[in-house]
Amino acid sequence: VSMHSLASAVLAELAAERPVVVTLEELPDISGDALLLRLVWANLVSNALKFTPAGGHVEVAALEAESGSILVVSDTGVASKP
């Protein structure tokens, strides 16, 4: 499944009307159920957009790890304490 295509589609759908800067880096393809993975992206992106103020930034990226890729959604919104 193309994570880049899924994340791009979700960002286009959810961020179109939001006054935030969105960055989508190249993402790897992974094995999995495309419908369920789209739901995961929708949830993560929706939460990032919900808590990012106008003019803020939402970034979707991948980090390489020994065991594979780590997909990351980060934002400049209000963070909750762990």
CSV table of N, CA and C in Angstrom, one decimal, residues 2-73:
chain,number,residue,atom,x,y,z
A,2,SER,N,0.6,2.2,-0.8
A,2,SER,CA,1.4,3.4,-0.9
A,2,SER,C,0.9,4.4,0.2
A,3,MET,N,1.8,4.5,1.2
A,3,MET,CA,1.5,5.4,2.3
A,3,MET,C,1.4,6.8,1.8
A,4,HIS,N,2.3,7.2,0.9
A,4,HIS,CA,2.3,8.5,0.3
A,4,HIS,C,0.9,8.9,-0.3
A,5,SER,N,0.4,8.0,-1.1
A,5,SER,CA,-0.9,8.2,-1.7
A,5,SER,C,-2.0,8.3,-0.7
A,6,LEU,N,-2.0,7.4,0.3
A,6,LEU,CA,-3.1,7.5,1.3
A,6,LEU,C,-3.0,8.8,2.1
A,7,ALA,N,-1.8,9.1,2.6
A,7,ALA,CA,-1.6,10.4,3.4
A,7,ALA,C,-2.0,11.6,2.5
A,8,SER,N,-1.6,11.6,1.3
A,8,SER,CA,-1.9,12.7,0.4
A,8,SER,C,-3.4,12.9,0.2
A,9,ALA,N,-4.1,11.8,0.0
A,9,ALA,CA,-5.6,11.9,-0.2
A,9,ALA,C,-6.2,12.4,1.1
A,10,VAL,N,-5.8,11.9,2.3
A,10,VAL,CA,-6.4,12.3,3.5
A,10,VAL,C,-6.1,13.8,3.8
A,11,LEU,N,-4.9,14.2,3.5
A,11,LEU,CA,-4.5,15.6,3.7
A,11,LEU,C,-5.3,16.5,2.8
A,12,ALA,N,-5.5,16.1,1.5
A,12,ALA,CA,-6.3,16.9,0.6
A,12,ALA,C,-7.7,17.0,1.0
A,13,GLU,N,-8.3,16.0,1.6
A,13,GLU,CA,-9.7,16.0,2.1
A,13,GLU,C,-9.8,16.8,3.3
A,14,LEU,N,-8.9,16.6,4.3
A,14,LEU,CA,-9.1,17.2,5.6
A,14,LEU,C,-8.5,18.6,5.8
A,15,ALA,N,-7.4,18.9,5.1
A,15,ALA,CA,-6.7,20.1,5.3
A,15,ALA,C,-7.1,21.2,4.3
A,16,ALA,N,-7.9,20.9,3.3
A,16,ALA,CA,-8.2,21.9,2.2
A,16,ALA,C,-8.7,23.2,2.8
A,17,GLU,N,-9.5,23.2,3.8
A,17,GLU,CA,-10.2,24.4,4.3
A,17,GLU,C,-9.5,25.0,5.5
A,18,ARG,N,-8.4,24.4,5.9
A,18,ARG,CA,-7.7,24.8,7.1
A,18,ARG,C,-6.5,25.8,6.8
A,19,PRO,N,-6.4,26.9,7.6
A,19,PRO,CA,-5.3,27.8,7.3
A,19,PRO,C,-4.0,27.4,8.0
A,20,VAL,N,-3.5,26.2,7.6
A,20,VAL,CA,-2.3,25.7,8.2
A,20,VAL,C,-1.4,25.3,7.0
A,21,VAL,N,-0.1,25.3,7.3
A,21,VAL,CA,0.9,24.8,6.3
A,21,VAL,C,1.0,23.3,6.5
A,22,VAL,N,0.9,22.6,5.4
A,22,VAL,CA,1.0,21.1,5.4
A,22,VAL,C,2.2,20.7,4.6
A,23,THR,N,3.1,19.8,5.2
A,23,THR,CA,4.2,19.3,4.5
A,23,THR,C,4.1,17.8,4.5
A,24,LEU,N,4.2,17.2,3.3
A,24,LEU,CA,4.1,15.7,3.1
A,24,LEU,C,5.4,15.3,2.5
A,25,GLU,N,6.2,14.6,3.3
A,25,GLU,CA,7.5,14.0,2.8
A,25,GLU,C,7.2,12.7,2.1
A,26,GLU,N,8.2,12.2,1.4
A,26,GLU,CA,8.1,10.9,0.8
A,26,GLU,C,7.9,9.8,1.8
A,27,LEU,N,6.9,8.9,1.6
A,27,LEU,CA,6.6,7.9,2.5
A,27,LEU,C,6.8,6.5,1.8
A,28,PRO,N,7.1,5.5,2.6
A,28,PRO,CA,7.4,4.2,2.0
A,28,PRO,C,6.0,3.5,1.7
A,29,ASP,N,6.1,2.4,0.9
A,29,ASP,CA,5.0,1.5,0.7
A,29,ASP,C,5.1,0.5,1.8
A,30,ILE,N,3.9,0.0,2.3
A,30,ILE,CA,4.0,-1.0,3.3
A,30,ILE,C,2.9,-2.0,3.0
A,31,SER,N,2.9,-3.2,3.7
A,31,SER,CA,1.9,-4.2,3.5
A,31,SER,C,0.8,-3.9,4.6
A,32,GLY,N,-0.4,-4.1,4.2
A,32,GLY,CA,-1.5,-3.9,5.1
A,32,GLY,C,-2.8,-3.7,4.4
A,33,ASP,N,-3.9,-3.5,5.1
A,33,ASP,CA,-5.2,-3.3,4.6
A,33,ASP,C,-5.4,-1.8,4.3
A,34,ALA,N,-5.5,-1.4,3.0
A,34,ALA,CA,-5.6,0.0,2.6
A,34,ALA,C,-6.7,0.8,3.3
A,35,LEU,N,-7.8,0.1,3.5
A,35,LEU,CA,-9.0,0.8,4.2
A,35,LEU,C,-8.7,1.1,5.6
A,36,LEU,N,-8.1,0.2,6.3
A,36,LEU,CA,-7.8,0.4,7.7
A,36,LEU,C,-6.6,1.4,7.9
A,37,LEU,N,-5.6,1.3,7.0
A,37,LEU,CA,-4.5,2.3,7.0
A,37,LEU,C,-5.0,3.7,6.7
A,38,ARG,N,-6.0,3.9,5.8
A,38,ARG,CA,-6.6,5.2,5.6
A,38,ARG,C,-7.3,5.7,6.8
A,39,LEU,N,-7.9,4.9,7.5
A,39,LEU,CA,-8.6,5.3,8.8
A,39,LEU,C,-7.6,5.8,9.8
A,40,VAL,N,-6.4,5.1,9.9
A,40,VAL,CA,-5.4,5.5,10.8
A,40,VAL,C,-4.9,6.9,10.4
A,41,TRP,N,-4.6,7.1,9.1
A,41,TRP,CA,-4.1,8.4,8.6
A,41,TRP,C,-5.2,9.5,8.9
A,42,ALA,N,-6.4,9.2,8.7
A,42,ALA,CA,-7.5,10.2,8.9
A,42,ALA,C,-7.6,10.6,10.3
A,43,ASN,N,-7.4,9.6,11.2
A,43,ASN,CA,-7.5,9.9,12.7
A,43,ASN,C,-6.3,10.8,13.1
A,44,LEU,N,-5.1,10.4,12.7
A,44,LEU,CA,-3.9,11.1,13.1
A,44,LEU,C,-3.9,12.6,12.5
A,45,VAL,N,-4.2,12.7,11.2
A,45,VAL,CA,-4.2,14.0,10.6
A,45,VAL,C,-5.3,14.9,11.1
A,46,SER,N,-6.5,14.3,11.4
A,46,SER,CA,-7.6,15.0,11.9
A,46,SER,C,-7.2,15.6,13.3
A,47,ASN,N,-6.6,14.8,14.1
A,47,ASN,CA,-6.2,15.3,15.5
A,47,ASN,C,-5.1,16.4,15.3
A,48,ALA,N,-4.2,16.2,14.4
A,48,ALA,CA,-3.2,17.3,14.2
A,48,ALA,C,-3.8,18.6,13.8
A,49,LEU,N,-4.7,18.5,12.8
A,49,LEU,CA,-5.4,19.7,12.3
A,49,LEU,C,-6.2,20.4,13.4
A,50,LYS,N,-6.9,19.5,14.2
A,50,LYS,CA,-7.8,20.1,15.2
A,50,LYS,C,-7.1,20.9,16.2
A,51,PHE,N,-5.9,20.6,16.6
A,51,PHE,CA,-5.2,21.3,17.6
A,51,PHE,C,-4.1,22.2,17.1
A,52,THR,N,-4.0,22.4,15.8
A,52,THR,CA,-3.0,23.3,15.3
A,52,THR,C,-3.7,24.7,14.9
A,53,PRO,N,-3.2,25.8,15.5
A,53,PRO,CA,-3.9,27.1,15.2
A,53,PRO,C,-3.6,27.6,13.8
A,54,ALA,N,-4.4,28.5,13.4
A,54,ALA,CA,-4.2,29.1,12.1
A,54,ALA,C,-2.7,29.6,11.9
A,55,GLY,N,-2.1,29.3,10.8
A,55,GLY,CA,-0.7,29.7,10.6
A,55,GLY,C,0.2,28.7,11.1
A,56,GLY,N,-0.3,27.6,11.7
A,56,GLY,CA,0.6,26.5,12.2
A,56,GLY,C,1.1,25.6,11.1
A,57,HIS,N,1.7,24.5,11.5
A,57,HIS,CA,2.3,23.6,10.6
A,57,HIS,C,2.0,22.2,11.0
A,58,VAL,N,1.6,21.4,10.0
A,58,VAL,CA,1.4,19.9,10.2
A,58,VAL,C,2.4,19.2,9.2
A,59,GLU,N,3.1,18.3,9.7
A,59,GLU,CA,4.1,17.6,8.8
A,59,GLU,C,3.9,16.1,8.9
A,60,VAL,N,3.9,15.4,7.8
A,60,VAL,CA,3.8,14.0,7.7
A,60,VAL,C,5.1,13.5,7.1
A,61,ALA,N,5.8,12.6,7.8
A,61,ALA,CA,7.1,12.1,7.4
A,61,ALA,C,7.3,10.7,7.8
A,62,ALA,N,8.5,10.2,7.4
A,62,ALA,CA,8.9,8.8,7.8
A,62,ALA,C,10.3,8.9,8.3
A,63,LEU,N,10.6,8.2,9.3
A,63,LEU,CA,11.9,8.1,9.9
A,63,LEU,C,12.4,6.6,9.7
A,64,GLU,N,13.6,6.4,9.3
A,64,GLU,CA,14.1,5.1,9.2
A,64,GLU,C,14.6,4.5,10.5
A,65,ALA,N,14.3,3.3,10.8
A,65,ALA,CA,14.7,2.7,12.0
A,65,ALA,C,15.3,1.3,11.6
A,66,GLU,N,15.9,0.7,12.5
A,66,GLU,CA,16.5,-0.7,12.3
A,66,GLU,C,15.4,-1.7,11.9
A,67,SER,N,14.3,-1.6,12.5
A,67,SER,CA,13.2,-2.5,12.2
A,67,SER,C,12.3,-2.1,11.1
A,68,GLY,N,12.5,-1.0,10.5
A,68,GLY,CA,11.7,-0.5,9.4
A,68,GLY,C,11.5,1.0,9.4
A,69,SER,N,10.4,1.4,8.9
A,69,SER,CA,10.1,2.8,8.9
A,69,SER,C,9.1,3.2,10.0
A,70,ILE,N,9.3,4.4,10.5
A,70,ILE,CA,8.4,4.9,11.5
A,70,ILE,C,7.6,6.1,10.9
A,71,LEU,N,6.3,6.0,10.8
A,71,LEU,CA,5.6,7.1,10.2
A,71,LEU,C,5.2,8.1,11.2
A,72,VAL,N,5.4,9.4,10.9
A,72,VAL,CA,5.2,10.4,11.9
A,72,VAL,C,4.3,11.5,11.4
A,73,VAL,N,3.3,11.9,12.3
A,73,VAL,CA,2.5,13.1,12.0
A,73,VAL,C,2.9,14.1,13.2
